[in-house]
Short mmCIF file of C-alpha atoms in Angstrom, two decimals:
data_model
loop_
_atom_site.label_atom_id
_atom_site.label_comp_id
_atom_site.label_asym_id
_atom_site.label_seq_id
_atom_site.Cartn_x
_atom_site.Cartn_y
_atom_site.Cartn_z
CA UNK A 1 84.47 116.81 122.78
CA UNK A 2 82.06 114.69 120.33
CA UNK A 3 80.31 115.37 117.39
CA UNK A 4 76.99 114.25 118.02
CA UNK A 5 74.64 114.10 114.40
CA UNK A 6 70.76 113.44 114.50
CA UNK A 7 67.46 112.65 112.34
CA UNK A 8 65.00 114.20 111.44
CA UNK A 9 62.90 115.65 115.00
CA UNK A 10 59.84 116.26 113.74
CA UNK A 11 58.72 117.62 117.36
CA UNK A 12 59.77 114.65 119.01
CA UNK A 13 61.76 117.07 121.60
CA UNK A 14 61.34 114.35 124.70
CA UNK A 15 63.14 111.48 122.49
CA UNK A 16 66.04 114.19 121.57
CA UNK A 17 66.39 114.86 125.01
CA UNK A 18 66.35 110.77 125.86
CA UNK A 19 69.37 110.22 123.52
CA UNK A 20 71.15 113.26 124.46
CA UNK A 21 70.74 111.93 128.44
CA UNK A 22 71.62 108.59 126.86
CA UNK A 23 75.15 109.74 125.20
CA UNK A 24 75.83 112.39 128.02
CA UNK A 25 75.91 115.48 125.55
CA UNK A 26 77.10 118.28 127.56
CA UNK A 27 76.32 121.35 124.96
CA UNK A 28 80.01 123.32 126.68
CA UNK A 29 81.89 120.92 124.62
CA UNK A 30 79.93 118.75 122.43
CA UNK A 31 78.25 119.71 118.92
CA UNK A 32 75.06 118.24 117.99
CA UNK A 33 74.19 118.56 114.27
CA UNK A 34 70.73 117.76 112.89
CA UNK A 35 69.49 117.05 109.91
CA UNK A 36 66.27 119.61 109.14
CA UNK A 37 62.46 118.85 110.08
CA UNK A 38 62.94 120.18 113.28
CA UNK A 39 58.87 120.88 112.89
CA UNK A 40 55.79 119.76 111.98
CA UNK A 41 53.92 115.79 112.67
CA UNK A 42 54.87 115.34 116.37
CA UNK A 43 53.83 116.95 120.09
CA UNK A 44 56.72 119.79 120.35
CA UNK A 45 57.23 121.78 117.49
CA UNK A 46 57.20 124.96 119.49
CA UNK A 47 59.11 123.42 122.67
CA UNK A 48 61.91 121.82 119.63
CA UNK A 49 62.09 125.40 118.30
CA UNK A 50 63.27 126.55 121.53
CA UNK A 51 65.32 124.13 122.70
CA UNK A 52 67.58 123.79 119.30
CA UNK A 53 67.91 127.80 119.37
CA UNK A 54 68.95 128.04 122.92
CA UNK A 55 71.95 125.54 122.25
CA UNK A 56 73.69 128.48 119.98
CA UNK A 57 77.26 127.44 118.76
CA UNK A 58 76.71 124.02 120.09
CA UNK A 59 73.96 123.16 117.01
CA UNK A 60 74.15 123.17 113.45
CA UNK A 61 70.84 122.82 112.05
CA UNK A 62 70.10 122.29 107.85
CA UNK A 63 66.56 123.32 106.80
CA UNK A 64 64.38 120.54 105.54
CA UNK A 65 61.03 120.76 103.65
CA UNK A 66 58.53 121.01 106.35
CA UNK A 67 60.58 123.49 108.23
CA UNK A 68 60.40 125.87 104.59
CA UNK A 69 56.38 124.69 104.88
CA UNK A 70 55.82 126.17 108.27
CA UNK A 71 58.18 129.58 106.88
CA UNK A 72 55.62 129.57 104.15
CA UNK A 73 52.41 128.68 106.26
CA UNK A 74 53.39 131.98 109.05
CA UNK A 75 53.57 134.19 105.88
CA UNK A 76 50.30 133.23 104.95
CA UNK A 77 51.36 131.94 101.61
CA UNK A 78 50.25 128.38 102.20
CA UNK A 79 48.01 126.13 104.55
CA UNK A 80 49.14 123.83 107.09
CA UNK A 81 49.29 120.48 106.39
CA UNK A 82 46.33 118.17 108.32
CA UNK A 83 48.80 116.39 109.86
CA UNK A 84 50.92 119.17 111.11
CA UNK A 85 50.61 120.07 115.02
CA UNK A 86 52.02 123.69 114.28
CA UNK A 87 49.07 125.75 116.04
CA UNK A 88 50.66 126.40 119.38
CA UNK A 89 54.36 127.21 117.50
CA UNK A 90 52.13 129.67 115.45
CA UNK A 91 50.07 131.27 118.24
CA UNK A 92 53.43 131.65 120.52
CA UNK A 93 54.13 135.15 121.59
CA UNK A 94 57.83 134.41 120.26
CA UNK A 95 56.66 133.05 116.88
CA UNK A 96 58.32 136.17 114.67
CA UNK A 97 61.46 135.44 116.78
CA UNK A 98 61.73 132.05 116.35
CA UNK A 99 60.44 131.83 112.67
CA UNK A 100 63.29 134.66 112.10
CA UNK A 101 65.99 132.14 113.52
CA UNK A 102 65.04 129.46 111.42
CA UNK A 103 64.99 131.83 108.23
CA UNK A 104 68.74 132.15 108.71
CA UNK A 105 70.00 128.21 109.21
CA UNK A 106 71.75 126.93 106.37
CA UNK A 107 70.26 124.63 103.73
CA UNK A 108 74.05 123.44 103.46
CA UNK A 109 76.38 122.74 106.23
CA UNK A 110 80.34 121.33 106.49
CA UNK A 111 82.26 120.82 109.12
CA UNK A 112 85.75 122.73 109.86
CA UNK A 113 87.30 120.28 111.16
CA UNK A 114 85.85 116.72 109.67
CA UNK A 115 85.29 115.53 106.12
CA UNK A 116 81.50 115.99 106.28
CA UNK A 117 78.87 117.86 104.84
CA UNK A 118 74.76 117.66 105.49
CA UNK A 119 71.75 118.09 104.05
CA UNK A 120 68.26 117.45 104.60
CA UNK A 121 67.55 115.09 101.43
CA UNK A 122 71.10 114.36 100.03
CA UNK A 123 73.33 116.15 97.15
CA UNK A 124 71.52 115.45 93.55
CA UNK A 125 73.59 113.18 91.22
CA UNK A 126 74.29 116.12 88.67
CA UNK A 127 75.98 118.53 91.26
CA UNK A 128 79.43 118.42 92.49
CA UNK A 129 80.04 120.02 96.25
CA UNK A 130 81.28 123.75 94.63
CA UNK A 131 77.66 123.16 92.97
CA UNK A 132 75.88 122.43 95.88
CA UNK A 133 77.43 125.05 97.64
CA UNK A 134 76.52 127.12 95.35
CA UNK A 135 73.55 126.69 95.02
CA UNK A 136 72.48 126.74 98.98
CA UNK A 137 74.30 130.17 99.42
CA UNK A 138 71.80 131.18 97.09
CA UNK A 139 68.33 129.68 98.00
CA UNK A 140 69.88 131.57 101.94
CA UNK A 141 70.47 134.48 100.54
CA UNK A 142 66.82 134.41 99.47
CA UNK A 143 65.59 133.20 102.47
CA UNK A 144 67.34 135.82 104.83
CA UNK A 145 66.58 139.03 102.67
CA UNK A 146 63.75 141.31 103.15
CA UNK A 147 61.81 140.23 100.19
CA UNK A 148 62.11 136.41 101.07
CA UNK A 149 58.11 136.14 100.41
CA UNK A 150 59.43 136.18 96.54
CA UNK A 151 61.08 133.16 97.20
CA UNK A 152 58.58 131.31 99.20
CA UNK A 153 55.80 131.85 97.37
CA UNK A 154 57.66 130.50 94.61
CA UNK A 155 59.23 127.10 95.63
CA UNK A 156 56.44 124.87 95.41
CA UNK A 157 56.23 122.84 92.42
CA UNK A 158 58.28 119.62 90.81
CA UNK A 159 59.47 121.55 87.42
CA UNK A 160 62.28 121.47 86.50
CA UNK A 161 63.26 118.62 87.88
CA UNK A 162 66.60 117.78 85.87
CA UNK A 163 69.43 120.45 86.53
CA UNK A 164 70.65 122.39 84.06
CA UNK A 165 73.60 125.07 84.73
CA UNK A 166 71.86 128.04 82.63
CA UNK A 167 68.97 127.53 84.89
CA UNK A 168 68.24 130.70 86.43
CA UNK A 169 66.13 133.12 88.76
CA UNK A 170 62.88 131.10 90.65
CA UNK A 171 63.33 127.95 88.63
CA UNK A 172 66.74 127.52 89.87
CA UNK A 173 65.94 128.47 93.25
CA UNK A 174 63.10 125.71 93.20
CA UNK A 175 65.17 123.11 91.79
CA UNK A 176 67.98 123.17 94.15
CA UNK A 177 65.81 123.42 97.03
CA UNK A 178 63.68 120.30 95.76
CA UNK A 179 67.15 118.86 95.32
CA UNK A 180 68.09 119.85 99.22
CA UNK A 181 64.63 118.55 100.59
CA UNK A 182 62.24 116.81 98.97
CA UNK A 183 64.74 114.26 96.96
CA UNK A 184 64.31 110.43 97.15
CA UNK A 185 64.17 108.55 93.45
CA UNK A 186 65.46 110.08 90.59
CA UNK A 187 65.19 108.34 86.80
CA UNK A 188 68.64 106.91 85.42
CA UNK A 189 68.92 110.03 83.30
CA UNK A 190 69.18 112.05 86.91
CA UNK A 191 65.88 113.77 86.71
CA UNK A 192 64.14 113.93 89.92
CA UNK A 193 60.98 112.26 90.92
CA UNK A 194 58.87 113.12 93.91
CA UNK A 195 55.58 110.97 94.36
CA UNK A 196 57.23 107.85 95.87
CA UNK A 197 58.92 107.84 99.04
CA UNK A 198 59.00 103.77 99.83
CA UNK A 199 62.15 101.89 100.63
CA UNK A 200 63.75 101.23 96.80
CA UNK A 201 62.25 98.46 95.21
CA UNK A 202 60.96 96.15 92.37
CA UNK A 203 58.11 98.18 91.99
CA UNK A 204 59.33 100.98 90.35
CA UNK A 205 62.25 99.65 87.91
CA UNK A 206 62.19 102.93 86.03
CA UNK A 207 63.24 104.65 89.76
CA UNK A 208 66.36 104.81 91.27
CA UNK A 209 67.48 106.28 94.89
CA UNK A 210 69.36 109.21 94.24
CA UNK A 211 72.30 107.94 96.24
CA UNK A 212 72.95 105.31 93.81
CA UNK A 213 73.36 107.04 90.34
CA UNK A 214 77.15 107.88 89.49
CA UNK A 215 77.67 110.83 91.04
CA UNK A 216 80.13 114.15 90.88
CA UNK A 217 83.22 114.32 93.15
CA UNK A 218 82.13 115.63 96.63
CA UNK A 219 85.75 115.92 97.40
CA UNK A 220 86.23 112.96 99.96
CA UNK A 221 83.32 114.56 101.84
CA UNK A 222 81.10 112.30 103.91
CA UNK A 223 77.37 113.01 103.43
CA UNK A 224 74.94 113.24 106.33
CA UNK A 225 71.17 113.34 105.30
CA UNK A 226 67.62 112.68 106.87
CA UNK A 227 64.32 113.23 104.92
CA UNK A 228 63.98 109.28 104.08
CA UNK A 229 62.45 107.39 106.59
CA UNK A 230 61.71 104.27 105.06
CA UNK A 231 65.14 104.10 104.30
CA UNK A 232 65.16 102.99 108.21
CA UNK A 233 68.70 104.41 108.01
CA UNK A 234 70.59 102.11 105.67
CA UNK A 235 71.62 103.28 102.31
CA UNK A 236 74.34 100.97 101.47
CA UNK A 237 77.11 103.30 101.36
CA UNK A 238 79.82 103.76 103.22
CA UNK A 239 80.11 107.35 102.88
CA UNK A 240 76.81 108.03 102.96
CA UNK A 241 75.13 108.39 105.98
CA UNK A 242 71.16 108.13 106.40
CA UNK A 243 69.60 108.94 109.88
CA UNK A 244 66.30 109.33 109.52
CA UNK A 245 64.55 106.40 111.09
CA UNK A 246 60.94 107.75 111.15
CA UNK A 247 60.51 108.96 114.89
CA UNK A 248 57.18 110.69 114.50
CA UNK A 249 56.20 107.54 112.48
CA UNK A 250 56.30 105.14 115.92
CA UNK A 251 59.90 103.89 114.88
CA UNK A 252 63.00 105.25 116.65
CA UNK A 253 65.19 108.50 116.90
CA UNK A 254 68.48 107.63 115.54
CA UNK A 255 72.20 109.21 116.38
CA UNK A 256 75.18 108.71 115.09
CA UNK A 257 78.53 110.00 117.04
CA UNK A 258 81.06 110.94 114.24
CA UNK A 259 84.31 110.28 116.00
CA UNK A 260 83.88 106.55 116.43
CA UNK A 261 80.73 105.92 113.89
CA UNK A 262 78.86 104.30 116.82
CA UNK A 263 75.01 104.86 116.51
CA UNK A 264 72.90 105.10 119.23
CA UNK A 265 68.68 105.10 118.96
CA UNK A 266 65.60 105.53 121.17
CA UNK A 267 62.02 104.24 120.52
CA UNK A 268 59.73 106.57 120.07
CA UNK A 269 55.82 106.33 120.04
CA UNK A 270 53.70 106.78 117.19
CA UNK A 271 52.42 110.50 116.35
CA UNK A 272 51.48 110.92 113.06
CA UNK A 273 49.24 108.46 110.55
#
């Protein structure tokens, strides 16, 4: 048995499959974790769909921001993004059955057996894990109630974007899901910023990458995240490990095997501008 954990798909079903051939994942035994954005800039958002639900217990899936867009875009409460391929997903006679099994993945995931914990963006400086738990129990029990058009309809926006514990009702909910998602640089005082989304650099002094600011105790957790692609995987932590290496960008499909920390990657072509 092997833990196998994955970036960010983006539709790019075929290179999946490639490194899943590649490592010889045999879904009877094996677990393949991955890390949200199963949707939206590349070829197979539908066939992804599909193909992640039909593993059952053998995937763990986190929700990332453009799978929340494409919840939001089927409920009519947004448009699609021009660079989305979604159209076929959305016209499928098994959208509502799909869409419904993606309402109900996790925002938050941990392991039972191994010290690790995912997210689509990362854990923001000013949470510890209870927090973060916390805090994705409640943006899910949101997201899988009746009314969850309450919450959608709400999350868009960058305020607040500094946590604060009395925070409550939609701000809260936005916050922590901007935290789960959408997070890159924060400022040194922890608030989060959301308009650059480079690799860290000179540029920005004022910035810093969220993974770098002291941060609570995530009780000897390991942290798996996607979301930041120019990161090209490397966030120069241990502990930390970034796997989204921009597939849909023309870059490559990254995996990395928990047991033995090997990595393996596949090159993908280039699908979105």
């Amino acid at each position: 048995m092997a833990c196998y954990l994955v970036g960010d798909i983006q539709g790019c079903l075929d290179e999946l499959k490639q490194l899943l051939d590649d490592v010889g994942f045999d879904p009877a035994q094996d677990e393949l974790w991955l890390t949200g954005d199963l949707v939206a800039r590349g070829p197979k958002s539908l066939e992804t769909l599909r193909y992640v639900r039909d593993l059952g217990p053998a995937a763990t899936v986190v929700l990332g921001n453009h799978d929340l867009h494409l919840l939001t875009v089927s409920s009519g409460l947004a448009r699609e993004h021009d660079k989305d391929r979604l159209q076929p997903l959305l016209a499928a006679p098994d959208r509502d059955e799909l869409l419904r099994w993606l309402r109900f993945q996790p925002l938050l995931a941990e392991h039972s057996e191994y010290p690790l914990v995912m997210t689509h963006a990362g854990i923001p400086p000013a949470w510890d894990l209870t927090t973060a738990r916390q805090c994705a129990r409640q943006i899910e029990a949101e997201l899988q109630s009746v009314d969850y058009f309450h919450l959608l309809k709400g999350m868009y926006g960058n305020q607040p974007d500094q946590w604060d514990d009395n925070l409550s009702g939609i701000e809260r909910l936005r916050y922590s899901i901007n935290a789960l998602t959408r997070m890159r640089f924060c400022y040194p005082d922890g608030r989060l910023e959301f308009h650059h989304k480079l690799m860290p650099s000179g540029n920005h002094p004022e910035l810093v990458p969220w993974f770098e600011l002291p941060a609570a105790y995530l009780e000897d957790k390991e942290l798996i995240f996607g979301h930041w692609a120019a990161l090209e995987g490397h966030c120069g932590r241990s502990d930390y490990h970034a796997l989204d290496t921009g597939c849909v960008w023309g870059n490559t499909l990254t995996m990395l095997r928990w047991e033995d920390k090997q990595r393996f990657s596949t090159a993908c072509p280039t699908y979105a501008q």
